[in-house]
Short mmCIF file of C-alpha atoms in Angstrom, two decimals:
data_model
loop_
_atom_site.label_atom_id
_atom_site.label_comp_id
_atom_site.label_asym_id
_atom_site.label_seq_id
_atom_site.Cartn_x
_atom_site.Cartn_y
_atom_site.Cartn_z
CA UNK A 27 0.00 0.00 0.00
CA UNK A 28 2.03 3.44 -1.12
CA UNK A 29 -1.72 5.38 -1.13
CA UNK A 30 -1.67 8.14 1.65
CA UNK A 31 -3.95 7.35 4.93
CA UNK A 32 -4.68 9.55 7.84
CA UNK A 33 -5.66 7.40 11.07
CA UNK A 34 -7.33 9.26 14.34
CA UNK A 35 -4.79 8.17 16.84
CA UNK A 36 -6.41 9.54 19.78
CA UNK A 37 -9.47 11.36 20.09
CA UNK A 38 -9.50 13.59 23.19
CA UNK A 39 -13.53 15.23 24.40
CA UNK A 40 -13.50 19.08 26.18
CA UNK A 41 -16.26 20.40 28.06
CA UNK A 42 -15.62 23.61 25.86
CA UNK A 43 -15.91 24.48 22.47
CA UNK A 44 -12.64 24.39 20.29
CA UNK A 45 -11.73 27.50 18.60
CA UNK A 46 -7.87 27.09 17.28
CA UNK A 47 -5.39 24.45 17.58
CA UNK A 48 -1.48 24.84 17.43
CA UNK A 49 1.94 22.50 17.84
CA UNK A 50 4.36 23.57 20.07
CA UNK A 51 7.49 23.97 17.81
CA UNK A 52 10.20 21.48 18.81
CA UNK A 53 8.24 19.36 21.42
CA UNK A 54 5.53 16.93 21.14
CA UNK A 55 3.20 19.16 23.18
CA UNK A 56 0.05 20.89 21.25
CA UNK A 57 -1.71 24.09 22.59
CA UNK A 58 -5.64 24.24 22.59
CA UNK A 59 -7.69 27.71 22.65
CA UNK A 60 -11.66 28.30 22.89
CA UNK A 61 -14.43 29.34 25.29
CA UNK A 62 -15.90 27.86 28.26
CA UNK A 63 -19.81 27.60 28.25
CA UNK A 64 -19.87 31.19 30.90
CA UNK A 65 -18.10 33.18 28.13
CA UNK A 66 -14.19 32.75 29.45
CA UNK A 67 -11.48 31.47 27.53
CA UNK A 68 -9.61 28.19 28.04
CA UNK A 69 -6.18 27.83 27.15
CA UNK A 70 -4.95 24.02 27.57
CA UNK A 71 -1.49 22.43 26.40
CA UNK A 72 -1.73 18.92 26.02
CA UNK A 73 1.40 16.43 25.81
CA UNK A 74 1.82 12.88 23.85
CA UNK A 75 1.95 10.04 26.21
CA UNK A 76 2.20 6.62 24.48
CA UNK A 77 -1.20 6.71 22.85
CA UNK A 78 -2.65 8.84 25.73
CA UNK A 79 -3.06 12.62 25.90
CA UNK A 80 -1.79 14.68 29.20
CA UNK A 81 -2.88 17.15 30.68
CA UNK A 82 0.70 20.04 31.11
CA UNK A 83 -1.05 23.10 32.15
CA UNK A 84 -4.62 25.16 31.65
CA UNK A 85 -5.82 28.49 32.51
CA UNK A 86 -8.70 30.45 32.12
CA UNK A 87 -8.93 34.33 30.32
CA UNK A 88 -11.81 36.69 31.00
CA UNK A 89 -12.96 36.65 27.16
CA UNK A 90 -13.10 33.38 24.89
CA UNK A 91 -10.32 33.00 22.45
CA UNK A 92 -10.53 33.03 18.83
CA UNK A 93 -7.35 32.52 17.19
CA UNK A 94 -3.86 31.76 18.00
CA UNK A 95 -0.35 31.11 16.60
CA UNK A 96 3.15 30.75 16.93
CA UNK A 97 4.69 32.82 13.88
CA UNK A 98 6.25 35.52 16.11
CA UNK A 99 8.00 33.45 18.59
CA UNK A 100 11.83 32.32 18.56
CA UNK A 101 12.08 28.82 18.93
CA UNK A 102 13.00 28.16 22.42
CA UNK A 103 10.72 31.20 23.60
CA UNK A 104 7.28 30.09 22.95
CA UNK A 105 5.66 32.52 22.79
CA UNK A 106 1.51 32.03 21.74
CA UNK A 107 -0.48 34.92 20.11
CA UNK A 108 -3.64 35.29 20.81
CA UNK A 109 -6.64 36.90 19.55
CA UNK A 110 -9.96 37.07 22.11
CA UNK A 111 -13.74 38.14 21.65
CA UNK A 112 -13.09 41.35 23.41
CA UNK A 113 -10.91 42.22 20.45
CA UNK A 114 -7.64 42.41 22.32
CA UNK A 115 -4.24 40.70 21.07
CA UNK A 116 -1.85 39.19 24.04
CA UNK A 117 1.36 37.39 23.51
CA UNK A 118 1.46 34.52 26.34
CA UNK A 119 4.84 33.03 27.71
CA UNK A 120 3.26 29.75 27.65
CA UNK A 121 5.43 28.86 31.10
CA UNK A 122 4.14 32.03 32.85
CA UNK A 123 0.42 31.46 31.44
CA UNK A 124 -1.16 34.10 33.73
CA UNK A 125 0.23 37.53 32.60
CA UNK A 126 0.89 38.55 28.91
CA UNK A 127 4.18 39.59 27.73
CA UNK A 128 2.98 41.89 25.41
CA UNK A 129 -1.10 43.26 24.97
CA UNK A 130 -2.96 45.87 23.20
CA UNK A 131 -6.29 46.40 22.33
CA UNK A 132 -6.30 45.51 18.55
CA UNK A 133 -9.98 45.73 17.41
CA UNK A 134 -13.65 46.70 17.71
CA UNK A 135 -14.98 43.59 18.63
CA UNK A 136 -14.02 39.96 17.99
CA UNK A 137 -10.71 39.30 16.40
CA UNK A 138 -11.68 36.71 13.95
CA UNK A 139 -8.27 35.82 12.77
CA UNK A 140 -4.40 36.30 12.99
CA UNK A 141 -1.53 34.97 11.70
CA UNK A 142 2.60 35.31 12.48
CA UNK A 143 5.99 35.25 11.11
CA UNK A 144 9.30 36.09 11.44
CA UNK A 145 9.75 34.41 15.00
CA UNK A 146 12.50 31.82 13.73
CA UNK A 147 12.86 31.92 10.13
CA UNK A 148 16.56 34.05 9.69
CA UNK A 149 16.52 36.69 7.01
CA UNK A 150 12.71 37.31 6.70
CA UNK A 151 12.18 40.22 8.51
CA UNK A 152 10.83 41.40 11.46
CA UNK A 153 8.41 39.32 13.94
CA UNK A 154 5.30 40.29 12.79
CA UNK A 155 1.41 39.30 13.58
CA UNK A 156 -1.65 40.38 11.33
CA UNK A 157 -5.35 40.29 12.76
CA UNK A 158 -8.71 40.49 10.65
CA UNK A 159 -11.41 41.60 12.67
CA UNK A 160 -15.18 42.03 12.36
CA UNK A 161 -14.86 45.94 12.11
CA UNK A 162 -13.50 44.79 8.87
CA UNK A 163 -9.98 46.46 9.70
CA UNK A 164 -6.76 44.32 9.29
CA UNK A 165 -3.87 45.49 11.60
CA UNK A 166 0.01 44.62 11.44
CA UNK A 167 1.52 44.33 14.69
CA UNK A 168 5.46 44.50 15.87
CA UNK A 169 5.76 42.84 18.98
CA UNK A 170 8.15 45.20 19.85
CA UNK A 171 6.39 48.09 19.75
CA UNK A 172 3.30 48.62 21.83
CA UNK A 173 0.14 50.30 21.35
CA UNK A 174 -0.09 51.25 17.55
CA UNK A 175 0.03 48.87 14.77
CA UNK A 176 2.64 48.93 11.83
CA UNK A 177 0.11 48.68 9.03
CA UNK A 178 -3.72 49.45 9.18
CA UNK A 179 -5.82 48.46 6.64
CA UNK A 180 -9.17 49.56 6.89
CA UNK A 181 -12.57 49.80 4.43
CA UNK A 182 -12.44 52.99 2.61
CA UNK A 183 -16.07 53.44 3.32
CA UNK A 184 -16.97 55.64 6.37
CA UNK A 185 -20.59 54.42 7.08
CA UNK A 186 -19.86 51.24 9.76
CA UNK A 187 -22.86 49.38 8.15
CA UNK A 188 -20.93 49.02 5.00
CA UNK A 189 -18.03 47.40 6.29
CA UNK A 190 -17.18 43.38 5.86
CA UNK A 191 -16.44 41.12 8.16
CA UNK A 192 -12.71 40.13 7.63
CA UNK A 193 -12.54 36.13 8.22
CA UNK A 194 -8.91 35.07 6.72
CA UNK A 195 -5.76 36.73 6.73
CA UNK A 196 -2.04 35.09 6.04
CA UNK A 197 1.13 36.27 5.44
CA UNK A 198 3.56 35.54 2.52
CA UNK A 199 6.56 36.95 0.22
CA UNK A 200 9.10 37.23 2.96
CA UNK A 201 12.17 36.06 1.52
CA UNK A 202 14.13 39.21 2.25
CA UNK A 203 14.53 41.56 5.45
CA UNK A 204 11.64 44.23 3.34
CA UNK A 205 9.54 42.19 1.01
CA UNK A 206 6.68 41.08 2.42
CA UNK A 207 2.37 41.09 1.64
CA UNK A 208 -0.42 40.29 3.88
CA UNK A 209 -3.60 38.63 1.97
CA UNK A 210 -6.69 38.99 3.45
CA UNK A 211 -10.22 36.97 2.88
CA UNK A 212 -13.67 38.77 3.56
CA UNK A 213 -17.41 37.68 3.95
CA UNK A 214 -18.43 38.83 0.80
CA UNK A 215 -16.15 36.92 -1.40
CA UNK A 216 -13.44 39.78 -1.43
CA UNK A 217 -9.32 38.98 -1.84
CA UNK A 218 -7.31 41.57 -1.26
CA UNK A 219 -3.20 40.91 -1.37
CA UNK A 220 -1.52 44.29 0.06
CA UNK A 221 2.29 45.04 -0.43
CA UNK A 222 3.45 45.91 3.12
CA UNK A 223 6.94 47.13 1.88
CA UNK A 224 5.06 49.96 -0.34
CA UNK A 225 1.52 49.82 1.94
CA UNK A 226 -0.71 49.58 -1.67
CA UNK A 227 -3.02 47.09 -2.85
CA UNK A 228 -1.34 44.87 -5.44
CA UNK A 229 -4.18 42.78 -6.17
CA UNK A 230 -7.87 42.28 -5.70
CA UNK A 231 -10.52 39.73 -6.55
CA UNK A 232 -13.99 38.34 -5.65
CA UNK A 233 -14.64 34.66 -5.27
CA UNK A 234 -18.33 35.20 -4.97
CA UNK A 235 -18.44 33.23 -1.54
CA UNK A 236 -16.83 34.38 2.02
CA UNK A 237 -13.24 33.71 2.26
CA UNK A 238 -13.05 31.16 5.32
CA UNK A 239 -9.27 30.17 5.12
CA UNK A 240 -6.35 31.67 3.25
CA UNK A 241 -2.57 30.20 3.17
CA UNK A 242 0.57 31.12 0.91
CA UNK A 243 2.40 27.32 0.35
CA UNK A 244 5.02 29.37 1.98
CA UNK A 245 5.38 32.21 3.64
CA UNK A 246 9.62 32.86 3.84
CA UNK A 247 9.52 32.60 -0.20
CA UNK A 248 9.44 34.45 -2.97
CA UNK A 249 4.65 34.24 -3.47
CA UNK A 250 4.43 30.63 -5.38
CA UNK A 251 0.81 29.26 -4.60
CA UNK A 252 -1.95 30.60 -2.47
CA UNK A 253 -4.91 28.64 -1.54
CA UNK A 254 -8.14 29.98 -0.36
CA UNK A 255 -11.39 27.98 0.42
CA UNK A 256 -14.91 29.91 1.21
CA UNK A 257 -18.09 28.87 2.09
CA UNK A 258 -20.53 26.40 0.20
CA UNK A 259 -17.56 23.75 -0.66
CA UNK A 260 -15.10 26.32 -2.86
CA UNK A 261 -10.99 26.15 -2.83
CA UNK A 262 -9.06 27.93 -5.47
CA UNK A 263 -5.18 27.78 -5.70
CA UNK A 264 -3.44 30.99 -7.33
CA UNK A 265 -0.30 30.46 -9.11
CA UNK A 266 1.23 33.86 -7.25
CA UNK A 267 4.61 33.33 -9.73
CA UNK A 268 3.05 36.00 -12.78
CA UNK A 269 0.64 38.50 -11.99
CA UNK A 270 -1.70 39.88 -15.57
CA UNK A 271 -2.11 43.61 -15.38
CA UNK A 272 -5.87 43.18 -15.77
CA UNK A 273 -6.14 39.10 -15.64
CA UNK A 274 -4.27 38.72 -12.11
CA UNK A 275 -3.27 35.66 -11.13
CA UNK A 276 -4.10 32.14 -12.85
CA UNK A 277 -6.12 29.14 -10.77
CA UNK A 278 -7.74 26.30 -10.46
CA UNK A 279 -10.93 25.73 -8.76
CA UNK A 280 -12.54 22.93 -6.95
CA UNK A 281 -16.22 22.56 -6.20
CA UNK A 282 -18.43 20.44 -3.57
CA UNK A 283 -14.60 20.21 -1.67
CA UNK A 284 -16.83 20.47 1.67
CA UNK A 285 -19.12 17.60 1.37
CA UNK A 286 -18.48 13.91 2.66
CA UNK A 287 -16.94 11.39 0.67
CA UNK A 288 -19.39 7.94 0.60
CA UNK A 289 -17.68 4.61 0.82
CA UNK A 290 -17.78 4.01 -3.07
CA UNK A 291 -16.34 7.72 -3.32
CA UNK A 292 -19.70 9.60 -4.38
CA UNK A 293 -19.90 13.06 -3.21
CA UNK A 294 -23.05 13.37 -1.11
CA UNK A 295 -25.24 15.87 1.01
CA UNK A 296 -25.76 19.55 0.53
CA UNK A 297 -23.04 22.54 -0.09
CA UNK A 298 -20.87 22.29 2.85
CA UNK A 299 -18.38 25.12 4.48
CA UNK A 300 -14.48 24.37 3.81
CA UNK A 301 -13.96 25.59 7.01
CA UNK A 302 -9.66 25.30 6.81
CA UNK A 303 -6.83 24.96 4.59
CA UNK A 304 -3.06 24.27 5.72
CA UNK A 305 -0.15 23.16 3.46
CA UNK A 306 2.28 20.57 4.84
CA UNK A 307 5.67 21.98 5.99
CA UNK A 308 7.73 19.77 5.22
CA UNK A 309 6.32 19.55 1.06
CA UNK A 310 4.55 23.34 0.03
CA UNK A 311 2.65 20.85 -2.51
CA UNK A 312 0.49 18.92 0.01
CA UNK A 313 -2.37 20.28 1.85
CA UNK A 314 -5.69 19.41 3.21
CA UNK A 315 -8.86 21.04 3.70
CA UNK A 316 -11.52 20.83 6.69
CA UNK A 317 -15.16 20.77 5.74
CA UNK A 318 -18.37 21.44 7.10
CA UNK A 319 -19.21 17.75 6.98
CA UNK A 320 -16.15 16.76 9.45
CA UNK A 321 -14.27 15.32 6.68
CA UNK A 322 -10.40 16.01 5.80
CA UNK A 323 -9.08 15.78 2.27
CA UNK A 324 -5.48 15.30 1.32
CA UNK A 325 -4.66 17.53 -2.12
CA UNK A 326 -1.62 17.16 -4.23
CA UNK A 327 -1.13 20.13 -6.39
CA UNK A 328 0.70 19.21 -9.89
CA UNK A 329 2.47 22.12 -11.66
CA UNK A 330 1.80 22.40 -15.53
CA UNK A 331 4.42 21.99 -17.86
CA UNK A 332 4.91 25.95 -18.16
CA UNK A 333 3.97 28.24 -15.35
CA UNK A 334 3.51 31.26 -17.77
CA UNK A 335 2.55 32.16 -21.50
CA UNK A 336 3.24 34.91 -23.56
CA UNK A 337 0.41 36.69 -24.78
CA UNK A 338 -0.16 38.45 -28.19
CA UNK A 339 0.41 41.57 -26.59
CA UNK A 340 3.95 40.71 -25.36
CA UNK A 341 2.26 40.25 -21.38
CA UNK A 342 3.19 37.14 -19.26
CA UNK A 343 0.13 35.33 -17.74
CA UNK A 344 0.27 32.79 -15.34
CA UNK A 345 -0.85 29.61 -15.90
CA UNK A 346 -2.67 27.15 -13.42
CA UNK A 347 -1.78 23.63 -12.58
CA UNK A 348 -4.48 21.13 -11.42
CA UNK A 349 -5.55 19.37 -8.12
CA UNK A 350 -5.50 15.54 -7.17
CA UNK A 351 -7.02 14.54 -3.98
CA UNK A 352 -4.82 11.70 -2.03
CA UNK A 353 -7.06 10.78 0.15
CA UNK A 354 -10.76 11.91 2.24
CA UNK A 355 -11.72 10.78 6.02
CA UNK A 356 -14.71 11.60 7.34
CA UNK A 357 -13.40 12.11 11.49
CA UNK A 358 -16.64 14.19 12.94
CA UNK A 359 -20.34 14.54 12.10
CA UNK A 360 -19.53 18.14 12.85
CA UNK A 361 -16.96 20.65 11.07
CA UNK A 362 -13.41 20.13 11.42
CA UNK A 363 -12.80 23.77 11.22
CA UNK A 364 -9.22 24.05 12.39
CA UNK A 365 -6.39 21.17 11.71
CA UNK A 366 -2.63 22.16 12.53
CA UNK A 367 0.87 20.26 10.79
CA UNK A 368 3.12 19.12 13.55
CA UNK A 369 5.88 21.23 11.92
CA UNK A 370 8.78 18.40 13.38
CA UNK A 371 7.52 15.09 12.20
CA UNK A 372 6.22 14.57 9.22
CA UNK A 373 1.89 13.13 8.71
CA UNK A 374 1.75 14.41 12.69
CA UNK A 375 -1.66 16.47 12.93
CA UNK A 376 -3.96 17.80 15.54
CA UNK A 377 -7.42 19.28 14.52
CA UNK A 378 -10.39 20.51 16.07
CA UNK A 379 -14.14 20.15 15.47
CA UNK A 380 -17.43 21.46 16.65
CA UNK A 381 -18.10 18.38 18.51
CA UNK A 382 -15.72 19.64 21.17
CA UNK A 383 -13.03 17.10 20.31
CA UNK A 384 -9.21 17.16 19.81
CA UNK A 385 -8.11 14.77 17.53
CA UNK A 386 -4.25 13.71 17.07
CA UNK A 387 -3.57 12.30 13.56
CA UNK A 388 -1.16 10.42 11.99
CA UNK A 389 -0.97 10.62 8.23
CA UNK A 390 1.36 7.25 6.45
CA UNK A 391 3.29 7.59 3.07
CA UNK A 392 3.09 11.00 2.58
CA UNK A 393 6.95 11.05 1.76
CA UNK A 394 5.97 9.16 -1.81
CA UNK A 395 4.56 12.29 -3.23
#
């Protein structure tokens, strides 16, 4: 058998509901993030044990948590972003849990995503974390300096009724100490990739569905692939290599990517959410997506032949390669919404679901592809 399999190993049932899931870089540890039934957040690091899952530490915040990640931190520092419902973003030294390191109020209400980078990658600029929020505002913070963010990217309109919900954001193009972009995802179906180096938008798009996930293949390189999923079972994958002055950026689209998988392989049930997308680390060319149904599908992307084509006009224009799907599990009757790549072993996963489960997963031959 070379095909690719993911197997839950252990399956691990919280009396709160999930929110975010991360590994611990360099351990075997995981962190988990979410809110308690009163309204509090719950922070809980859980450790492999031979099959078994124990318990290292817990606390308990005064507002639910939304997001969280690791991006900023130096390896042996681990140090956990945070974003809560209150709209506030803390950095956490995860051995001094009760007291933030570094905290500022970041948003208007609920942060509904954030992403980080620069923590331990060496020549890719400064440690930086983005937040999307439901004011529709998406901030750039530096760790280092408190109170006002770097970059602030708000909706041009005035009138607060007209602004959208900002659900995805990611970092990418950081393979210098200045280049970098910050792509963000919003209810409405709007993609909007912003050059931080010269603060303009370099590209826009709608994908006529909101934007639930968004993730560059990698985020120290020069922009290769970017893969976005939205609501009612949509994931596209940009080719990011050559950008058309009025074409953008060549993909390829999947449909129905949400739904179950029956045991002959038909696709069944209504539209469903793709609730996550995250690339493997250690192959940019493997990822899987979360769906609404509580399955996870493995995706192999194949390049085409050329990556570009010359136009009559003398223009480059990107062009797309297509998807092939490994493998599908169905793990939960409810969405697996977030799903995190041990970034040390290879096929090592954790995700989370609605059901108020953990789930640690082990996924075999992915070295073949």
């Amino acid at each position: 058998m070379d095909s690719v399999q993911m197997i839950s190993h252990i399956e691990k049932s919280l009396n709160y509901s999930v929110y975010d899931v991360k590994w611990i870089p360099c351990t075997s540890k995981f962190v988990v993030v979410g809110s308690n039934p009163k309204g509090t957040g719950a922070v809980q690091i859980y450790e492999l044990n031979r099959g078994t899952l124990d318990l290292v530490r817990e606390v308990e915040k005064d507002k639910s948590i939304k997001c969280c990640s690791f991006g900023a931190s130096k390896l042996r520092s681990e140090h956990l972003a945070v974003g809560d419902f209150a709209g506030k973003l803390a950095i956490y030294d995860l051995n001094r849990l009760d007291t933030p390191v570094y905290e500022v109020t970041a948003h208007e209400g609920i942060i509904n995503t954030l992403d980080a980078i620069g923590g331990s990658t060496v020549n890719c600029g400064a440690p930086e974390i983005v937040t999307g929020g439901r004011d529709g505002t998406v901030k750039v913070w530096d760790p280092r300096q408190p109170k006002d963010p770097v970059a602030n990217i708000c909706p041009a309109s005035k009138n607060a009724d007209e602004w959208r919900d900002c659900w995805a954001v990611g970092f990418g193009d950081s393979y210098n100490p200045v280049e970098r972009v910050v792509c963000s995802g919003y209810d409405n179906g709007d993609l909007k990739l912003v050059d931080l180096r010269n603060l303009k938008l370099r590209w826009e798009t709608n994908v006529k569905n909101g934007i639930c996930s968004i993730e560059f293949d990698r985020k120290d390189i020069r922009m290769n692939k970017l893969a976005v999923s939205t609501l009612e079972g949509g994931l596209f994958v940009y080719d990011m290599r050559t950008q058309h002055s009025e074409k953008g950026f060549a993909s390829v689209k999947e449909k129905t990517v949400g739904q179950s998988l029956g045991t002959n392989g038909v696709i069944s049930g209504a539209k469903s959410t793709v609730w996550t997308v995250k690339h493997l680390p250690q192959n940019r060319d493997i990822f899987i997506t979360g769906g609404g149904s509580g399955n996870v599908r493995i995706w192999l992307y194949h390049y085409p032949e050329k990556r570009s084509k010359t136009l009559t006009d003398g223009e480059e224009q990107g062009v797309a390669g297509s998807l092939e799907m490994l493998h599908a599990t169905t793990l939960s009757t409810q969405p697996v919404h977030t799903f995190d790549w041990s970034p040390d072993l290879q096929g090592l996963a954790v995700c989370g679901s609605f059901d108020q489960t953990v789930r640690v997963l082990i996924t075999t031959n992915l070295n073949l592809h």
